[in-house]
Amino acid sequence: ACFHSSILIQRVVKFVMVTLNILSTIILWLFVSTVGSLLLMPYKLTNKIVVALLFFNNLNILIACCEIILGVHIKIIQQDYKNNIDLYKGKRWDAALAYLFLPLKNPFDSAAWSRMWSTYALFDPSYQNNESFGFFIDFGNGLTTIPTCIIWNICMAYPNLFSPVFIGCIGIASYWQMCYGTIIYLLSYVWNKRYIGKSMVENVGFVGTVNMLWFFFPILAMYASYRILEDGDFRIFQSP
């Protein structure tokens, strides 16, 4: 029985590795990390704030790793961006779909993940410019926001390990950083008229929607931080 189970596991792992692409890897990470965290706190499944913050924190951890890659591989991104301009010639959605379904033999292939930014740069060229605000705010967020997300995830499962003052203060500081960075980035996008030449769907449906995740979820986290400091405990993480 153990032998057959081992073979089954090997086949499942092989199937997953063969079918992995960027999009399926993102979905798999969000599912495993969020559901896995919730299994440690089944009594909190009915707490919408906990579920929402776990989802966002795990999403931000993944994107923050990509933001670090943005800084490390900026030269590769700049060259790939130039190639994309010639290859897709204004067909930005084709480039986005090609990236999402890019086969990913190694989930830790930083060069493959760096294409996230050379593709996004077709919608906003500032991301291939290492002197732009968009580049530095994302690279900075990548370097600084992962610890807060991990600590908050642990705290939601094991609140007795932390001081409410500590969690509340780092929550307000870190999530405000994400929210403020998003506001300034979108203002920069509009102020510098980078929306010109793009459709409403591209500007609002893609650039706007994707970035607004880092506006609304941090606001929710700041509300939770305020409640933690106001209440002096973690009752906001408890089931209603």
PDB file of C-alpha atoms in Angstrom:
ATOM      1  CA  ALA A   1       0.000   0.000   0.000  1.00  0.00           C
ATOM      2  CA  CYS A   2       2.834   2.376   0.852  1.00  0.00           C
ATOM      3  CA  PHE A   3       4.522   1.545  -2.471  1.00  0.00           C
ATOM      4  CA  HIS A   4       1.378   2.313  -4.460  1.00  0.00           C
ATOM      5  CA  SER A   5       0.826   5.520  -2.474  1.00  0.00           C
ATOM      6  CA  SER A   6       4.376   6.601  -3.224  1.00  0.00           C
ATOM      7  CA  ILE A   7       3.847   6.002  -6.949  1.00  0.00           C
ATOM      8  CA  LEU A   8       0.576   7.969  -6.849  1.00  0.00           C
ATOM      9  CA  ILE A   9       2.257  10.900  -5.101  1.00  0.00           C
ATOM     10  CA  GLN A  10       5.100  10.869  -7.645  1.00  0.00           C
ATOM     11  CA  ARG A  11       2.594  10.904 -10.515  1.00  0.00           C
ATOM     12  CA  VAL A  12       0.630  13.767  -8.969  1.00  0.00           C
ATOM     13  CA  VAL A  13       3.800  15.791  -8.413  1.00  0.00           C
ATOM     14  CA  LYS A  14       4.929  15.064 -11.981  1.00  0.00           C
ATOM     15  CA  PHE A  15       1.525  16.118 -13.368  1.00  0.00           C
ATOM     16  CA  VAL A  16       1.568  19.339 -11.360  1.00  0.00           C
ATOM     17  CA  MET A  17       5.102  20.191 -12.474  1.00  0.00           C
ATOM     18  CA  VAL A  18       4.265  19.505 -16.130  1.00  0.00           C
ATOM     19  CA  THR A  19       1.103  21.627 -16.083  1.00  0.00           C
ATOM     20  CA  LEU A  20       2.519  24.505 -14.072  1.00  0.00           C
ATOM     21  CA  ASN A  21       2.491  27.952 -15.604  1.00  0.00           C
ATOM     22  CA  ILE A  22       2.622  31.430 -14.096  1.00  0.00           C
ATOM     23  CA  LEU A  23      -1.142  31.692 -13.575  1.00  0.00           C
ATOM     24  CA  SER A  24      -1.605  28.193 -12.136  1.00  0.00           C
ATOM     25  CA  THR A  25       1.388  28.722  -9.819  1.00  0.00           C
ATOM     26  CA  ILE A  26      -0.128  31.939  -8.466  1.00  0.00           C
ATOM     27  CA  ILE A  27      -3.494  30.221  -7.916  1.00  0.00           C
ATOM     28  CA  LEU A  28      -1.833  27.192  -6.320  1.00  0.00           C
ATOM     29  CA  TRP A  29       0.205  29.398  -3.967  1.00  0.00           C
ATOM     30  CA  LEU A  30      -2.836  31.409  -2.885  1.00  0.00           C
ATOM     31  CA  PHE A  31      -4.914  28.271  -2.352  1.00  0.00           C
ATOM     32  CA  VAL A  32      -2.292  26.292  -0.442  1.00  0.00           C
ATOM     33  CA  SER A  33      -1.050  29.198   1.691  1.00  0.00           C
ATOM     34  CA  THR A  34      -4.490  30.589   2.542  1.00  0.00           C
ATOM     35  CA  VAL A  35      -6.328  27.299   3.057  1.00  0.00           C
ATOM     36  CA  GLY A  36      -3.313  25.861   4.885  1.00  0.00           C
ATOM     37  CA  SER A  37      -3.331  28.833   7.253  1.00  0.00           C
ATOM     38  CA  LEU A  38      -7.073  28.532   7.819  1.00  0.00           C
ATOM     39  CA  LEU A  39      -6.682  24.856   8.749  1.00  0.00           C
ATOM     40  CA  LEU A  40      -4.602  26.049  11.706  1.00  0.00           C
ATOM     41  CA  MET A  41      -7.517  28.213  12.832  1.00  0.00           C
ATOM     42  CA  PRO A  42     -10.759  26.458  11.798  1.00  0.00           C
ATOM     43  CA  TYR A  43     -12.708  28.371  14.423  1.00  0.00           C
ATOM     44  CA  LYS A  44     -11.963  31.575  12.483  1.00  0.00           C
ATOM     45  CA  LEU A  45     -13.395  30.388   9.144  1.00  0.00           C
ATOM     46  CA  THR A  46     -16.447  32.585   9.698  1.00  0.00           C
ATOM     47  CA  ASN A  47     -14.355  35.713  10.338  1.00  0.00           C
ATOM     48  CA  LYS A  48     -14.357  37.549   7.003  1.00  0.00           C
ATOM     49  CA  ILE A  49     -11.590  39.938   8.099  1.00  0.00           C
ATOM     50  CA  VAL A  50      -9.232  37.059   8.893  1.00  0.00           C
ATOM     51  CA  VAL A  51      -9.973  35.282   5.601  1.00  0.00           C
ATOM     52  CA  ALA A  52      -9.531  38.508   3.593  1.00  0.00           C
ATOM     53  CA  LEU A  53      -6.259  39.459   5.309  1.00  0.00           C
ATOM     54  CA  LEU A  54      -4.817  35.956   4.946  1.00  0.00           C
ATOM     55  CA  PHE A  55      -5.588  36.039   1.233  1.00  0.00           C
ATOM     56  CA  PHE A  56      -4.068  39.497   0.792  1.00  0.00           C
ATOM     57  CA  ASN A  57      -0.991  38.822   2.938  1.00  0.00           C
ATOM     58  CA  ASN A  58      -0.195  35.670   0.972  1.00  0.00           C
ATOM     59  CA  LEU A  59      -0.762  37.497  -2.317  1.00  0.00           C
ATOM     60  CA  ASN A  60       1.501  40.317  -1.151  1.00  0.00           C
ATOM     61  CA  ILE A  61       4.244  37.874  -0.098  1.00  0.00           C
ATOM     62  CA  LEU A  62       4.285  36.433  -3.612  1.00  0.00           C
ATOM     63  CA  ILE A  63       4.217  39.834  -5.324  1.00  0.00           C
ATOM     64  CA  ALA A  64       6.822  41.213  -2.905  1.00  0.00           C
ATOM     65  CA  CYS A  65       9.181  38.419  -3.977  1.00  0.00           C
ATOM     66  CA  CYS A  66       8.528  39.471  -7.581  1.00  0.00           C
ATOM     67  CA  GLU A  67       9.186  43.100  -6.603  1.00  0.00           C
ATOM     68  CA  ILE A  68      12.598  42.086  -5.260  1.00  0.00           C
ATOM     69  CA  ILE A  69      13.194  40.363  -8.596  1.00  0.00           C
ATOM     70  CA  LEU A  70      12.213  43.656 -10.272  1.00  0.00           C
ATOM     71  CA  GLY A  71      15.201  45.340  -8.644  1.00  0.00           C
ATOM     72  CA  VAL A  72      17.635  42.467  -9.043  1.00  0.00           C
ATOM     73  CA  HIS A  73      16.848  41.757 -12.707  1.00  0.00           C
ATOM     74  CA  ILE A  74      16.073  45.266 -13.971  1.00  0.00           C
ATOM     75  CA  LYS A  75      18.594  44.972 -16.840  1.00  0.00           C
ATOM     76  CA  ILE A  76      16.985  41.738 -18.033  1.00  0.00           C
ATOM     77  CA  ILE A  77      13.549  43.357 -17.714  1.00  0.00           C
ATOM     78  CA  GLN A  78      14.616  46.365 -19.782  1.00  0.00           C
ATOM     79  CA  GLN A  79      15.927  44.148 -22.568  1.00  0.00           C
ATOM     80  CA  ASP A  80      12.854  41.899 -22.491  1.00  0.00           C
ATOM     81  CA  TYR A  81      10.625  44.982 -22.618  1.00  0.00           C
ATOM     82  CA  LYS A  82      12.342  46.143 -25.814  1.00  0.00           C
ATOM     83  CA  ASN A  83      11.845  42.678 -27.308  1.00  0.00           C
ATOM     84  CA  ASN A  84       8.167  42.715 -26.315  1.00  0.00           C
ATOM     85  CA  ILE A  85       7.587  46.048 -28.057  1.00  0.00           C
ATOM     86  CA  ASP A  86       8.866  44.575 -31.329  1.00  0.00           C
ATOM     87  CA  LEU A  87       7.192  41.200 -30.804  1.00  0.00           C
ATOM     88  CA  TYR A  88       3.707  42.325 -29.835  1.00  0.00           C
ATOM     89  CA  LYS A  89       3.557  45.766 -31.501  1.00  0.00           C
ATOM     90  CA  GLY A  90       0.743  47.190 -29.389  1.00  0.00           C
ATOM     91  CA  LYS A  91      -0.973  43.851 -28.692  1.00  0.00           C
ATOM     92  CA  ARG A  92      -0.602  44.237 -24.953  1.00  0.00           C
ATOM     93  CA  TRP A  93      -3.296  41.709 -24.041  1.00  0.00           C
ATOM     94  CA  ASP A  94      -1.570  39.042 -26.134  1.00  0.00           C
ATOM     95  CA  ALA A  95       1.619  39.706 -24.182  1.00  0.00           C
ATOM     96  CA  ALA A  96      -0.239  39.485 -20.870  1.00  0.00           C
ATOM     97  CA  LEU A  97      -1.870  36.168 -21.789  1.00  0.00           C
ATOM     98  CA  ALA A  98       1.424  34.783 -23.082  1.00  0.00           C
ATOM     99  CA  TYR A  99       3.023  35.619 -19.751  1.00  0.00           C
ATOM    100  CA  LEU A 100       0.220  34.160 -17.611  1.00  0.00           C
ATOM    101  CA  PHE A 101       0.362  30.858 -19.498  1.00  0.00           C
ATOM    102  CA  LEU A 102       4.147  30.749 -19.694  1.00  0.00           C
ATOM    103  CA  PRO A 103       5.245  27.185 -18.760  1.00  0.00           C
ATOM    104  CA  LEU A 104       7.084  27.154 -15.460  1.00  0.00           C
ATOM    105  CA  LYS A 105       9.255  24.081 -15.000  1.00  0.00           C
ATOM    106  CA  ASN A 106      10.902  25.612 -11.954  1.00  0.00           C
ATOM    107  CA  PRO A 107       8.625  27.708  -9.658  1.00  0.00           C
ATOM    108  CA  PHE A 108      11.743  29.437  -8.316  1.00  0.00           C
ATOM    109  CA  ASP A 109      12.960  30.595 -11.735  1.00  0.00           C
ATOM    110  CA  SER A 110      13.489  34.303 -11.092  1.00  0.00           C
ATOM    111  CA  ALA A 111      14.068  35.046 -14.776  1.00  0.00           C
ATOM    112  CA  ALA A 112      10.585  33.736 -15.612  1.00  0.00           C
ATOM    113  CA  TRP A 113       8.973  35.807 -12.841  1.00  0.00           C
ATOM    114  CA  SER A 114      10.889  38.895 -14.003  1.00  0.00           C
ATOM    115  CA  ARG A 115       8.809  38.807 -17.183  1.00  0.00           C
ATOM    116  CA  MET A 116       5.889  39.972 -15.052  1.00  0.00           C
ATOM    117  CA  TRP A 117       7.442  43.426 -15.113  1.00  0.00           C
ATOM    118  CA  SER A 118       8.562  43.535 -18.751  1.00  0.00           C
ATOM    119  CA  THR A 119       4.982  42.570 -19.639  1.00  0.00           C
ATOM    120  CA  TYR A 120       3.379  45.094 -17.269  1.00  0.00           C
ATOM    121  CA  ALA A 121       5.753  47.724 -18.674  1.00  0.00           C
ATOM    122  CA  LEU A 122       3.833  47.466 -21.959  1.00  0.00           C
ATOM    123  CA  PHE A 123       0.921  49.014 -20.018  1.00  0.00           C
ATOM    124  CA  ASP A 124       3.128  51.337 -17.964  1.00  0.00           C
ATOM    125  CA  PRO A 125       6.700  51.870 -19.249  1.00  0.00           C
ATOM    126  CA  SER A 126       7.812  53.343 -15.908  1.00  0.00           C
ATOM    127  CA  TYR A 127       8.319  49.788 -14.627  1.00  0.00           C
ATOM    128  CA  GLN A 128      11.311  49.226 -16.879  1.00  0.00           C
ATOM    129  CA  ASN A 129      12.794  52.558 -15.780  1.00  0.00           C
ATOM    130  CA  ASN A 130      14.862  52.127 -12.636  1.00  0.00           C
ATOM    131  CA  GLU A 131      14.706  55.912 -12.033  1.00  0.00           C
ATOM    132  CA  SER A 132      10.890  56.003 -11.801  1.00  0.00           C
ATOM    133  CA  PHE A 133       8.694  56.136  -8.694  1.00  0.00           C
ATOM    134  CA  GLY A 134       6.827  52.986  -9.706  1.00  0.00           C
ATOM    135  CA  PHE A 135      10.065  51.008  -9.823  1.00  0.00           C
ATOM    136  CA  PHE A 136      11.327  52.167  -6.444  1.00  0.00           C
ATOM    137  CA  ILE A 137       8.051  51.995  -4.517  1.00  0.00           C
ATOM    138  CA  ASP A 138       7.544  48.394  -5.603  1.00  0.00           C
ATOM    139  CA  PHE A 139      11.158  47.374  -5.044  1.00  0.00           C
ATOM    140  CA  GLY A 140      10.993  49.017  -1.610  1.00  0.00           C
ATOM    141  CA  ASN A 141       7.714  47.293  -0.758  1.00  0.00           C
ATOM    142  CA  GLY A 142       9.242  43.992  -1.788  1.00  0.00           C
ATOM    143  CA  LEU A 143      12.154  44.467   0.605  1.00  0.00           C
ATOM    144  CA  THR A 144      10.078  45.629   3.588  1.00  0.00           C
ATOM    145  CA  THR A 145       6.534  44.213   3.622  1.00  0.00           C
ATOM    146  CA  ILE A 146       7.120  40.448   3.732  1.00  0.00           C
ATOM    147  CA  PRO A 147       7.981  40.313   7.491  1.00  0.00           C
ATOM    148  CA  THR A 148       4.778  42.169   8.449  1.00  0.00           C
ATOM    149  CA  CYS A 149       2.610  39.828   6.373  1.00  0.00           C
ATOM    150  CA  ILE A 150       4.225  36.738   7.896  1.00  0.00           C
ATOM    151  CA  ILE A 151       3.945  38.095  11.445  1.00  0.00           C
ATOM    152  CA  TRP A 152       0.280  39.010  10.961  1.00  0.00           C
ATOM    153  CA  ASN A 153      -0.501  35.567   9.532  1.00  0.00           C
ATOM    154  CA  ILE A 154       1.093  33.917  12.559  1.00  0.00           C
ATOM    155  CA  CYS A 155      -0.674  36.327  14.895  1.00  0.00           C
ATOM    156  CA  MET A 156      -4.104  35.530  13.433  1.00  0.00           C
ATOM    157  CA  ALA A 157      -3.460  31.844  14.184  1.00  0.00           C
ATOM    158  CA  TYR A 158      -1.606  32.255  17.501  1.00  0.00           C
ATOM    159  CA  PRO A 159      -2.485  35.686  18.965  1.00  0.00           C
ATOM    160  CA  ASN A 160      -1.038  34.851  22.367  1.00  0.00           C
ATOM    161  CA  LEU A 161       2.465  34.996  20.901  1.00  0.00           C
ATOM    162  CA  PHE A 162       2.337  38.746  20.323  1.00  0.00           C
ATOM    163  CA  SER A 163       1.645  42.047  22.014  1.00  0.00           C
ATOM    164  CA  PRO A 164      -1.410  43.939  20.661  1.00  0.00           C
ATOM    165  CA  VAL A 165       0.623  47.165  20.694  1.00  0.00           C
ATOM    166  CA  PHE A 166       3.372  45.604  18.554  1.00  0.00           C
ATOM    167  CA  ILE A 167       0.953  44.094  16.022  1.00  0.00           C
ATOM    168  CA  GLY A 168      -1.171  47.240  15.856  1.00  0.00           C
ATOM    169  CA  CYS A 169       1.812  49.559  15.337  1.00  0.00           C
ATOM    170  CA  ILE A 170       3.578  47.521  12.650  1.00  0.00           C
ATOM    171  CA  GLY A 171       0.204  46.972  10.972  1.00  0.00           C
ATOM    172  CA  ILE A 172      -0.571  50.671  10.682  1.00  0.00           C
ATOM    173  CA  ALA A 173       2.993  51.482   9.550  1.00  0.00           C
ATOM    174  CA  SER A 174       3.358  48.736   6.959  1.00  0.00           C
ATOM    175  CA  TYR A 175      -0.149  48.694   5.506  1.00  0.00           C
ATOM    176  CA  TRP A 176      -0.205  52.489   5.292  1.00  0.00           C
ATOM    177  CA  GLN A 177       3.052  52.256   3.328  1.00  0.00           C
ATOM    178  CA  MET A 178       1.334  49.928   0.830  1.00  0.00           C
ATOM    179  CA  CYS A 179      -1.780  52.105   0.612  1.00  0.00           C
ATOM    180  CA  TYR A 180       0.109  55.391   0.282  1.00  0.00           C
ATOM    181  CA  GLY A 181       2.453  53.949  -2.336  1.00  0.00           C
ATOM    182  CA  THR A 182      -0.535  52.842  -4.400  1.00  0.00           C
ATOM    183  CA  ILE A 183      -2.173  56.268  -4.177  1.00  0.00           C
ATOM    184  CA  ILE A 184       0.978  58.081  -5.288  1.00  0.00           C
ATOM    185  CA  TYR A 185       1.644  55.568  -8.046  1.00  0.00           C
ATOM    186  CA  LEU A 186      -1.858  55.971  -9.515  1.00  0.00           C
ATOM    187  CA  LEU A 187      -1.591  59.770  -9.233  1.00  0.00           C
ATOM    188  CA  SER A 188       1.755  59.576 -11.051  1.00  0.00           C
ATOM    189  CA  TYR A 189       0.173  57.365 -13.731  1.00  0.00           C
ATOM    190  CA  VAL A 190      -2.586  59.930 -14.325  1.00  0.00           C
ATOM    191  CA  TRP A 191      -0.444  63.066 -13.839  1.00  0.00           C
ATOM    192  CA  ASN A 192       2.100  61.922 -16.410  1.00  0.00           C
ATOM    193  CA  LYS A 193      -0.714  60.883 -18.771  1.00  0.00           C
ATOM    194  CA  ARG A 194       0.489  57.325 -19.164  1.00  0.00           C
ATOM    195  CA  TYR A 195      -3.153  56.407 -19.795  1.00  0.00           C
ATOM    196  CA  ILE A 196      -3.013  58.013 -23.246  1.00  0.00           C
ATOM    197  CA  GLY A 197      -3.123  55.494 -26.068  1.00  0.00           C
ATOM    198  CA  LYS A 198      -4.767  52.823 -23.937  1.00  0.00           C
ATOM    199  CA  SER A 199      -8.390  51.736 -23.768  1.00  0.00           C
ATOM    200  CA  MET A 200     -10.699  52.190 -20.786  1.00  0.00           C
ATOM    201  CA  VAL A 201     -10.475  48.454 -20.140  1.00  0.00           C
ATOM    202  CA  GLU A 202      -6.676  48.628 -20.001  1.00  0.00           C
ATOM    203  CA  ASN A 203      -6.570  51.722 -17.777  1.00  0.00           C
ATOM    204  CA  VAL A 204      -9.428  50.959 -15.406  1.00  0.00           C
ATOM    205  CA  GLY A 205     -10.018  47.241 -15.813  1.00  0.00           C
ATOM    206  CA  PHE A 206      -6.365  46.242 -15.661  1.00  0.00           C
ATOM    207  CA  VAL A 207      -4.010  48.915 -14.271  1.00  0.00           C
ATOM    208  CA  GLY A 208      -6.647  50.351 -11.930  1.00  0.00           C
ATOM    209  CA  THR A 209      -8.157  47.089 -10.694  1.00  0.00           C
ATOM    210  CA  VAL A 210      -4.843  45.329 -10.086  1.00  0.00           C
ATOM    211  CA  ASN A 211      -3.374  48.232  -8.137  1.00  0.00           C
ATOM    212  CA  MET A 212      -6.531  48.939  -6.128  1.00  0.00           C
ATOM    213  CA  LEU A 213      -6.045  45.597  -4.364  1.00  0.00           C
ATOM    214  CA  TRP A 214      -3.145  47.349  -2.597  1.00  0.00           C
ATOM    215  CA  PHE A 215      -5.484  50.171  -1.624  1.00  0.00           C
ATOM    216  CA  PHE A 216      -8.594  48.468  -0.254  1.00  0.00           C
ATOM    217  CA  PHE A 217      -6.973  45.517   1.520  1.00  0.00           C
ATOM    218  CA  PRO A 218      -4.429  47.717   3.370  1.00  0.00           C
ATOM    219  CA  ILE A 219      -7.319  49.954   4.477  1.00  0.00           C
ATOM    220  CA  LEU A 220      -8.988  46.867   5.941  1.00  0.00           C
ATOM    221  CA  ALA A 221      -5.711  45.929   7.650  1.00  0.00           C
ATOM    222  CA  MET A 222      -5.317  49.450   9.064  1.00  0.00           C
ATOM    223  CA  TYR A 223      -8.856  49.218  10.444  1.00  0.00           C
ATOM    224  CA  ALA A 224      -7.914  45.919  12.091  1.00  0.00           C
ATOM    225  CA  SER A 225      -4.736  47.555  13.457  1.00  0.00           C
ATOM    226  CA  TYR A 226      -6.783  50.408  14.925  1.00  0.00           C
ATOM    227  CA  ARG A 227      -9.190  47.953  16.541  1.00  0.00           C
ATOM    228  CA  ILE A 228      -6.323  45.958  18.035  1.00  0.00           C
ATOM    229  CA  LEU A 229      -4.845  49.111  19.589  1.00  0.00           C
ATOM    230  CA  GLU A 230      -8.257  50.415  20.692  1.00  0.00           C
ATOM    231  CA  ASP A 231      -9.398  47.096  22.203  1.00  0.00           C
ATOM    232  CA  GLY A 232      -6.008  46.199  23.642  1.00  0.00           C
ATOM    233  CA  ASP A 233      -6.458  42.601  22.462  1.00  0.00           C
ATOM    234  CA  PHE A 234      -7.121  40.482  19.361  1.00  0.00           C
ATOM    235  CA  ARG A 235     -10.878  40.050  19.623  1.00  0.00           C
ATOM    236  CA  ILE A 236     -11.218  41.290  16.038  1.00  0.00           C
ATOM    237  CA  PHE A 237      -9.579  38.037  14.901  1.00  0.00           C
ATOM    238  CA  GLN A 238     -12.076  35.890  16.817  1.00  0.00           C
ATOM    239  CA  SER A 239     -15.128  34.277  15.269  1.00  0.00           C
ATOM    240  CA  PRO A 240     -18.255  36.433  15.454  1.00  0.00           C
TER     241      PRO A 240
END
